[in-house]
């Protein structure tokens, strides 16, 4: 089942999401549906709050980057198997130099901006079978995780921009909330006028 993706302005995107237990109802189906929803929107990451669920769950599948000529061979080698489920993730450490990358978000269509983040991230998480992992990621893989991890803490990439950039995109963000700027996939706009 494809869920509508919640647009900027919905309060669920601002919640600090709660951890879940292994007996969370229909978890396997939910994870499948999140992948289907993400692929339907051509995304590489999706966090549960983006489908309206304030729980600490996000998924990534960056395997399409395998053929991206703009990336280093090292990044491509990592990304070709980079499909994961992260449950109750906790960042233990971020290290390395900050570097910028042009980010976008399925909840914020039509806006892409350069965001600075640290190069490496170490986190503890449970996979879809609730097996614990402690793992360090670098480069684009770290970037995708940091972006999705922010979602489960109620943070969006637009929060990380300079105050000038924030002012410049403010109007566009309001238009997204109203559904005047739309994604080319199913979305739920918090300030859309109801049709009569
Ligand atoms: Ni996002």
XYZ file of C-alpha atoms and ligand atoms in Angstrom:
197
model
C 0.000 0.000 0.000
C 1.266 3.427 -0.894
C 0.830 6.004 1.862
C 0.400 9.690 1.106
C 3.547 11.574 2.102
C 2.987 14.292 4.663
C 4.016 17.755 3.454
C 5.972 20.471 5.246
C 3.912 22.177 7.945
C 2.277 19.053 9.364
C 2.963 18.870 13.142
C 3.887 15.158 12.884
C 7.113 16.199 11.125
C 8.070 18.230 14.221
C 7.594 15.534 16.864
C 10.452 13.768 18.548
C 9.357 10.260 17.566
C 8.992 7.423 20.079
C 10.881 4.106 20.094
C 8.931 0.981 19.180
C 8.847 -2.593 20.461
C 9.182 -5.786 18.438
C 5.436 -6.396 18.849
C 4.495 -3.129 17.088
C 1.333 -4.007 15.137
C 1.906 -5.193 11.544
C 5.495 -3.957 11.538
C 6.556 -6.194 8.647
C 3.717 -4.909 6.476
C 4.428 -1.321 7.509
C 8.074 -1.631 6.444
C 7.037 -3.143 3.094
C 4.550 -0.328 2.580
C 7.190 2.275 3.410
C 9.504 0.844 0.731
C 6.632 0.833 -1.760
C 5.793 4.440 -0.848
C 9.426 5.531 -1.154
C 9.944 3.823 -4.531
C 6.660 5.299 -5.779
C 8.057 8.748 -5.055
C 11.569 7.923 -6.404
C 13.073 8.570 -2.963
C 16.213 7.094 -1.424
C 15.120 7.462 2.203
C 11.837 7.694 4.092
C 11.101 8.167 7.786
C 7.899 7.006 9.483
C 6.819 10.566 10.479
C 6.637 11.328 6.747
C 3.696 8.933 6.495
C 2.160 10.331 9.663
C 3.630 7.921 12.237
C 5.728 9.500 15.034
C 7.885 6.399 15.607
C 11.655 5.888 15.399
C 11.738 3.995 12.122
C 13.332 4.948 8.822
C 14.367 3.125 5.685
C 16.970 3.800 3.017
C 17.694 2.335 -0.390
C 20.504 4.102 -2.178
C 21.245 1.219 -4.560
C 20.136 3.357 -7.563
C 23.271 5.490 -6.927
C 25.390 2.534 -8.041
C 25.502 3.950 -11.587
C 25.852 7.620 -10.645
C 28.878 8.881 -12.563
C 29.135 11.975 -10.362
C 30.067 9.889 -7.325
C 33.427 8.410 -6.434
C 33.988 4.697 -7.010
C 34.260 4.321 -3.236
C 30.810 5.836 -2.662
C 29.308 3.730 -5.456
C 30.736 0.519 -4.001
C 29.145 1.284 -0.628
C 25.821 2.429 -2.052
C 25.209 -0.549 -4.322
C 24.269 -2.627 -1.256
C 22.949 0.226 0.870
C 19.387 -0.849 1.572
C 18.468 -0.924 5.243
C 15.820 -0.590 7.903
C 16.744 1.452 10.980
C 14.646 0.996 14.106
C 15.179 2.955 17.360
C 18.439 4.361 15.977
C 20.688 6.413 18.251
C 23.584 8.438 16.911
C 26.640 7.712 19.068
C 29.092 9.982 17.307
C 29.486 12.259 14.324
C 33.038 13.070 13.235
C 35.173 14.385 10.406
C 34.961 17.626 8.477
C 31.675 19.226 7.568
C 30.935 19.050 3.858
C 28.032 20.322 1.835
C 25.683 18.368 -0.389
C 22.550 19.397 -2.254
C 19.665 17.803 -0.325
C 16.000 17.397 -1.022
C 13.140 15.795 0.902
C 9.963 14.017 -0.201
C 8.009 16.171 2.297
C 9.419 19.370 0.745
C 8.967 19.040 -3.034
C 10.706 21.426 -5.441
C 13.229 22.707 -2.892
C 16.857 21.595 -2.933
C 19.581 23.302 -0.955
C 23.175 22.695 0.064
C 23.412 21.413 3.625
C 26.551 20.988 5.741
C 26.977 17.784 7.729
C 29.881 15.852 9.222
C 31.524 13.170 7.141
C 31.094 10.133 9.419
C 28.283 8.937 11.637
C 28.285 6.044 14.099
C 24.960 4.736 15.278
C 23.310 1.911 17.119
C 20.088 0.582 15.664
C 17.894 -2.472 15.296
C 17.197 -3.962 11.892
C 13.809 -5.295 10.747
C 14.379 -8.495 12.789
C 15.244 -6.411 15.872
C 18.867 -7.551 15.674
C 21.105 -4.844 17.187
C 23.892 -3.251 15.141
C 26.586 -0.689 15.819
C 27.978 0.677 12.606
C 29.880 3.636 11.160
C 28.902 5.140 7.805
C 30.724 7.745 5.707
C 30.125 9.968 2.711
C 26.764 9.795 0.976
C 25.608 6.838 3.091
C 26.224 8.898 6.255
C 24.483 11.868 4.643
C 21.311 9.892 3.885
C 21.233 8.470 7.412
C 21.778 11.891 9.014
C 18.906 13.358 6.973
C 16.518 10.516 7.872
C 17.650 10.455 11.494
C 16.808 14.151 11.752
C 13.229 13.285 10.732
C 12.744 11.055 13.781
C 13.914 13.960 15.959
C 11.508 16.381 14.263
C 14.226 18.195 12.307
C 14.102 19.058 8.584
C 16.978 19.965 6.287
C 15.569 23.451 5.814
C 16.222 24.081 9.547
C 19.937 23.844 8.819
C 20.087 26.668 6.264
C 21.379 30.190 6.856
C 18.811 32.737 8.029
C 19.051 34.431 4.633
C 18.261 31.176 2.791
C 15.433 30.479 5.227
C 13.875 33.853 4.428
C 14.269 33.190 0.713
C 12.360 29.884 0.800
C 9.732 30.838 3.396
C 7.064 31.650 0.812
C 7.690 28.433 -1.072
C 7.383 26.397 2.135
C 3.996 27.992 2.829
C 2.914 27.146 -0.709
C 3.929 23.527 -0.115
C 1.868 23.401 3.112
C -1.116 24.722 1.153
C -0.646 22.251 -1.686
C 0.082 25.040 -4.164
C 3.496 23.470 -4.791
C 3.007 19.719 -5.046
C 5.037 16.558 -5.390
C 4.387 14.318 -8.397
C 3.357 11.559 -5.958
C 0.469 11.343 -3.480
C 0.861 13.857 -0.647
C -1.138 15.207 2.278
C -0.963 18.996 2.612
C -1.718 20.353 6.106
C -3.086 23.726 4.967
C -4.823 22.655 1.753
C -8.331 24.074 1.377
C -10.891 21.313 1.573
C -12.833 20.757 -1.659
C -16.570 21.270 -1.188
Ni 13.441 14.059 4.189
